[in-house]
mmCIF file of C-alpha atoms in Angstrom:
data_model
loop_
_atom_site.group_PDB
_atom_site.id
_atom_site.type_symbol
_atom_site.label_atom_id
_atom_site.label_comp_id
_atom_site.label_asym_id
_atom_site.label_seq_id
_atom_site.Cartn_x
_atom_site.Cartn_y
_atom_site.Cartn_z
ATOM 1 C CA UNK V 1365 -11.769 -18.743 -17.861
ATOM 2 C CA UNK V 1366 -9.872 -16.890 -14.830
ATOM 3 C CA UNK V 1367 -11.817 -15.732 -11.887
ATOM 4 C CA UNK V 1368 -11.128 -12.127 -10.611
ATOM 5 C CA UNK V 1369 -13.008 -12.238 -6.768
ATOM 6 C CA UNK V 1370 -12.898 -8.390 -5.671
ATOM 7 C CA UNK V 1371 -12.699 -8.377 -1.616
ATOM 8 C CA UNK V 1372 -14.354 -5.033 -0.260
ATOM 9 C CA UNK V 1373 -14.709 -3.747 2.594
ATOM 10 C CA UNK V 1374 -13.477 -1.456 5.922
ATOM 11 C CA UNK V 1375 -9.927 -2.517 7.837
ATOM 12 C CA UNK V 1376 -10.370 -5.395 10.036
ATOM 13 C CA UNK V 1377 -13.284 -7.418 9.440
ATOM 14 C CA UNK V 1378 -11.336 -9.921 7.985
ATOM 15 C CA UNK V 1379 -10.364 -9.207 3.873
ATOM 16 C CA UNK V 1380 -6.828 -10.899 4.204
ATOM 17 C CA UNK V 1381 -7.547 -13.211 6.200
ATOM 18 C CA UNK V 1382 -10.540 -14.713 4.058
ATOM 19 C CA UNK V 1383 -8.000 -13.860 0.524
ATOM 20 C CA UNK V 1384 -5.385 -15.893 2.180
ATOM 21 C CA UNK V 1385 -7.425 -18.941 2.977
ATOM 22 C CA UNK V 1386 -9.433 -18.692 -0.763
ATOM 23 C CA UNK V 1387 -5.996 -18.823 -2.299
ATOM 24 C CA UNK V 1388 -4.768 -21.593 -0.084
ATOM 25 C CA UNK V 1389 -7.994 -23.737 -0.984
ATOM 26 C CA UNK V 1390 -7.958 -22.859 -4.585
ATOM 27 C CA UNK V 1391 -5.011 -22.009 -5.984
ATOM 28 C CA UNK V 1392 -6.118 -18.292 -6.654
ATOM 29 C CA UNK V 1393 -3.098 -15.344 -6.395
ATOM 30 C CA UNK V 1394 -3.696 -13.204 -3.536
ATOM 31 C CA UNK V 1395 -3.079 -9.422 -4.565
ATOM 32 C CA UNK V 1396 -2.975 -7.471 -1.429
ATOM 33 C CA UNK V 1397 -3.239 -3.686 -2.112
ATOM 34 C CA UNK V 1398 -2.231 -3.339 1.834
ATOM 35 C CA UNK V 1399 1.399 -4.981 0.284
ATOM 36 C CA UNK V 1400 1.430 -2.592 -2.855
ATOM 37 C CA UNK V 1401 0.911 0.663 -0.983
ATOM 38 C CA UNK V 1402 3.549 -0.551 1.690
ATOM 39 C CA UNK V 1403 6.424 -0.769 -0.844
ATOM 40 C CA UNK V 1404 5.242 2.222 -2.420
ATOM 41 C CA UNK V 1405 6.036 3.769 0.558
ATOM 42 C CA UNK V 1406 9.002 2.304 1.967
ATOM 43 C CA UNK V 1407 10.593 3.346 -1.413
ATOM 44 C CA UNK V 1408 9.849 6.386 -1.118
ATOM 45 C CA UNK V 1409 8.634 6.915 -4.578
ATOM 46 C CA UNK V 1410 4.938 8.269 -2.978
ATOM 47 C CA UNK V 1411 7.139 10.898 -0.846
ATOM 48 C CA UNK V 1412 8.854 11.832 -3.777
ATOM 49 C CA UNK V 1413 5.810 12.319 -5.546
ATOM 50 C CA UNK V 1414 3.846 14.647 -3.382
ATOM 51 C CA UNK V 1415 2.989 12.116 -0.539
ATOM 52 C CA UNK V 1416 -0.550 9.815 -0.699
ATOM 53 C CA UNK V 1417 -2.799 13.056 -1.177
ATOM 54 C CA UNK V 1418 -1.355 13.375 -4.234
ATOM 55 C CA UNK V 1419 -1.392 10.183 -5.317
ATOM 56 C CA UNK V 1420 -4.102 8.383 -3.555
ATOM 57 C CA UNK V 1421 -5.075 5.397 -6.484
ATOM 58 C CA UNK V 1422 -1.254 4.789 -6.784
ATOM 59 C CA UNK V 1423 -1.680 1.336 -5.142
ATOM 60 C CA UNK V 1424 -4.912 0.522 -6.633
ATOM 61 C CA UNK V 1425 -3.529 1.506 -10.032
ATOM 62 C CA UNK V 1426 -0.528 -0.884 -9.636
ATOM 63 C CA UNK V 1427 -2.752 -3.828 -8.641
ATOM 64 C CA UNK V 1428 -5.172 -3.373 -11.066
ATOM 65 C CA UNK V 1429 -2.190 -3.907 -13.860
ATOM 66 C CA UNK V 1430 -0.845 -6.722 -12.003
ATOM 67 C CA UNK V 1431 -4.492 -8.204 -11.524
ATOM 68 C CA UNK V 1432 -4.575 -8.013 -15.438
ATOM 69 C CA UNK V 1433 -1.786 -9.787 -16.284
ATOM 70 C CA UNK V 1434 -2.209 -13.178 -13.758
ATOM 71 C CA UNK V 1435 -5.948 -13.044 -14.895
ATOM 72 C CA UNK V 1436 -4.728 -13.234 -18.771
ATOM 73 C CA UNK V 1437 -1.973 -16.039 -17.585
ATOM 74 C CA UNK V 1438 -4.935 -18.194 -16.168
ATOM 75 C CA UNK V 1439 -4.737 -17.498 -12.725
ATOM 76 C CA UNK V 1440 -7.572 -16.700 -10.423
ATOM 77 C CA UNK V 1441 -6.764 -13.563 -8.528
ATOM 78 C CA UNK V 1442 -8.583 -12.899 -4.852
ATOM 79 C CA UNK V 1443 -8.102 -8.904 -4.974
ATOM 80 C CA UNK V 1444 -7.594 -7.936 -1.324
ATOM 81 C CA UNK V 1445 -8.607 -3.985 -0.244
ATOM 82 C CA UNK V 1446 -11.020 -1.893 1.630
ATOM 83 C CA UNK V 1447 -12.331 -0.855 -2.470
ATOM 84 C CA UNK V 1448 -14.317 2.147 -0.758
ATOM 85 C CA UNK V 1449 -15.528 3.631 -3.507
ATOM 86 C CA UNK V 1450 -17.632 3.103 -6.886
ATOM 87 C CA UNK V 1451 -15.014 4.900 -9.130
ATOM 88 C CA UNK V 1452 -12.537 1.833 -7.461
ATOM 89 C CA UNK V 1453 -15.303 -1.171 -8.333
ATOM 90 C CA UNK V 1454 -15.509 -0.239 -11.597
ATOM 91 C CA UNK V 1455 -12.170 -0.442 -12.395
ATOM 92 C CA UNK V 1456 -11.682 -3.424 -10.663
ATOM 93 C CA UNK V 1457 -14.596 -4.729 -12.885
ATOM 94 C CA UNK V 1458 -13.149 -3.413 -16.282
ATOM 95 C CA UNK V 1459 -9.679 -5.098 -15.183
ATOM 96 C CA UNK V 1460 -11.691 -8.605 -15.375
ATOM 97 C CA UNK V 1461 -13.484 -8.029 -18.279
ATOM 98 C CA UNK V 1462 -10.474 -6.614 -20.419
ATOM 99 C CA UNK V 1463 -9.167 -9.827 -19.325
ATOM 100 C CA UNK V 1464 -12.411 -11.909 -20.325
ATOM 101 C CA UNK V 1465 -12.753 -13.492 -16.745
ATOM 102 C CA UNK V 1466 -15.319 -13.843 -14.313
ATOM 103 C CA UNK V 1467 -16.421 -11.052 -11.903
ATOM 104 C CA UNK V 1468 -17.183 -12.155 -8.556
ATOM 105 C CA UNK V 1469 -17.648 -8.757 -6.585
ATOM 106 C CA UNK V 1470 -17.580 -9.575 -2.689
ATOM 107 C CA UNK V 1471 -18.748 -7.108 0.554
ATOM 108 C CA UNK V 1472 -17.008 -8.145 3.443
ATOM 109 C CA UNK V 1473 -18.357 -7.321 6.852
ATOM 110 C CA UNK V 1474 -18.461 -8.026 10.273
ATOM 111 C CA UNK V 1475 -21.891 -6.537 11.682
ATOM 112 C CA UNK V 1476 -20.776 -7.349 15.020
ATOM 113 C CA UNK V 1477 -19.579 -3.901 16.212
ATOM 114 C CA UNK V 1478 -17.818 -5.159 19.186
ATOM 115 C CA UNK V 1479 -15.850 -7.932 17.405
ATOM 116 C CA UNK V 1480 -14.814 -5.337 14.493
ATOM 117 C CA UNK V 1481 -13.426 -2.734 17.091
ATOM 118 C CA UNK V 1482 -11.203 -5.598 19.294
ATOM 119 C CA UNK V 1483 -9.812 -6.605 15.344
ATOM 120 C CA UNK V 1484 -8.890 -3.608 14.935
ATOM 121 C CA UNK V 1485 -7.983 -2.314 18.119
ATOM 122 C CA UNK V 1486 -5.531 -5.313 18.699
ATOM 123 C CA UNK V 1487 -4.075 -5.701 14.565
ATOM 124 C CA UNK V 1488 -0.598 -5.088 14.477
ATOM 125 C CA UNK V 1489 1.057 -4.730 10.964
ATOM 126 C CA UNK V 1490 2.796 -7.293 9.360
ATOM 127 C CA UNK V 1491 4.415 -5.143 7.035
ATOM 128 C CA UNK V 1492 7.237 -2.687 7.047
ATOM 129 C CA UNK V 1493 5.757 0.269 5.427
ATOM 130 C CA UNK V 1494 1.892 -0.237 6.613
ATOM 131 C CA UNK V 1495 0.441 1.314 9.765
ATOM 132 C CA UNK V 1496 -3.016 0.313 10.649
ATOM 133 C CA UNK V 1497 -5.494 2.313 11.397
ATOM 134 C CA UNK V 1498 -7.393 3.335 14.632
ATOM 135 C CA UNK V 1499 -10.806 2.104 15.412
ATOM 136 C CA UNK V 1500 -11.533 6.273 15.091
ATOM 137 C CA UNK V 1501 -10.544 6.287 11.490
ATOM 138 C CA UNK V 1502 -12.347 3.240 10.749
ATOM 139 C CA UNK V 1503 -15.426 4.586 11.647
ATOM 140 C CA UNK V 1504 -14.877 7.660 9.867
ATOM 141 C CA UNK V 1505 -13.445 6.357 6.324
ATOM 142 C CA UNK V 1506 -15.712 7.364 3.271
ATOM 143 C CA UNK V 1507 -17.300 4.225 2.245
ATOM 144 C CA UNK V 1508 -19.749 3.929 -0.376
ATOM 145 C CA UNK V 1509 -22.984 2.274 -0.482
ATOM 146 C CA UNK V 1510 -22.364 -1.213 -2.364
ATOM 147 C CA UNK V 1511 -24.895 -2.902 -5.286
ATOM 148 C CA UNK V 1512 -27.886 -5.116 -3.990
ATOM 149 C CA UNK V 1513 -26.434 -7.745 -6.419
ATOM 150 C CA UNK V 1514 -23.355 -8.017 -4.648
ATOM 151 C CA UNK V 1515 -21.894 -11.251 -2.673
ATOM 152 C CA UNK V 1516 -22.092 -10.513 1.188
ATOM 153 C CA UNK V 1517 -20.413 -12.312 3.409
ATOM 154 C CA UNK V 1518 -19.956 -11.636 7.382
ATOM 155 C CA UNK V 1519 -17.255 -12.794 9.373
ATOM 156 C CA UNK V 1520 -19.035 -12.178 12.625
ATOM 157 C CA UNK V 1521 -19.528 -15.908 13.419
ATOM 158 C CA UNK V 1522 -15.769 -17.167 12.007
ATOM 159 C CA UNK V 1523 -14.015 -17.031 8.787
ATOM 160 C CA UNK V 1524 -14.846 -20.388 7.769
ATOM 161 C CA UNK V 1525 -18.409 -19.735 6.347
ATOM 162 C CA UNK V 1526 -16.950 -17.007 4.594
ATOM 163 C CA UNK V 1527 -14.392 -18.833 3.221
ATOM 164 C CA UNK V 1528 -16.604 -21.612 1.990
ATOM 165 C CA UNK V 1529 -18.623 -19.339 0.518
ATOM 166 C CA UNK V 1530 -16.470 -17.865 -1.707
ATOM 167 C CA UNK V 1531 -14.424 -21.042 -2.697
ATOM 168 C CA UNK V 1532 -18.161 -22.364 -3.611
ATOM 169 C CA UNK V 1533 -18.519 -19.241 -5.695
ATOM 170 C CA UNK V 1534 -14.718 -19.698 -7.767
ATOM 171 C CA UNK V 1535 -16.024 -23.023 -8.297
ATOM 172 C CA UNK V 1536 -19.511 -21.987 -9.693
ATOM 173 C CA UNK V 1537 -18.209 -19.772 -12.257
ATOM 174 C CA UNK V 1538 -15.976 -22.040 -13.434
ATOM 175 C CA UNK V 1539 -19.032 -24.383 -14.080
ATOM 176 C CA UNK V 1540 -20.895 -21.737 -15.193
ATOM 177 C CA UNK V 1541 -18.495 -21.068 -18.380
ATOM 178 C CA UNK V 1542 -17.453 -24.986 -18.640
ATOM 179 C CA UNK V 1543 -13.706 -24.144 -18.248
#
């Protein structure tokens, strides 16, 4: 059985980074919604269409299809985006079980203020299409509560930990259904 590991969280405390590594050590896809939305844009299909404000799930939309299909192939999928809202996690949670995988539903933080603001501060895009945003939007973006029963992990001391963590996790659930 496929794992689907949803990556939440606000820009820069260290999603891609984390999705990059998992998928390194494991073998898992990484679906970057930051990658989506860029060639969305560079297009120019969301100008033609009324511009983000109009079309603001477009990305997640997209990846949640992809997601879908590698998850039915037998791929695990590390799903990489900020996922600020409930409406958002419970789509990415039908995606996995329309696809009869495993759910593993992660909150990414990085509770040291100081460290969060320099990521951000000094991230430069990597992709043509994608600006990053200001430590001021950061702090402003609508993000929802999250679940009790979902997996935190902080990237305040390194990525490492985090990374371990959630490898540990792929690997659980795969025990858990005895695939």
């Amino acid at each position: 059985m496929s794992s689907l590991v949803v990556l939440s969280g606000l820009p820069g405390v260290g999603k891609t980074t984390i999705a990059r590594a998992v998928g390194a050590e494991t073998g898992a896809v990484h679906l970057r919604i930051d990658t989506i939305e860029a060639a969305l844009s560079t297009s120019g299909i969301v100008e033609r269409a009324g511009g983000w404000e109009s079309n603001p799930d477009a990305g997640y939309r997209v990846a949640y299809a992809v997601a879908g299909d590698l998850l039915r192939a037998g791929h695990d999928v590390v799903a990489d985006s900020v996922n600020p809202l409930g409406i958002t996690r419970t789509a990415w949670a039908a995606v996995a079980d329309a696809a009869h995988a495993n759910l593993i539903d992660v909150e990414v933080t990085c509770v040291d203020r100081a460290l969060h603001r320099r990521r951000v501060e000094e991230r430069v895009s990597d992709l043509e299409g994608l600006t990053v945003p200001t430590w001021a939007e950061v702090v402003q973006r609508r993000y929802e509560p999250r679940a009790l029963s979902v997996l935190r992990v902080d990237t305040s001391a390194g990525i490492e930990t985090a990374v371990g963590t959630l490898v540990a996790a792929i690997r659980a659930s795969v025990e858990d259904t005895g695939v």
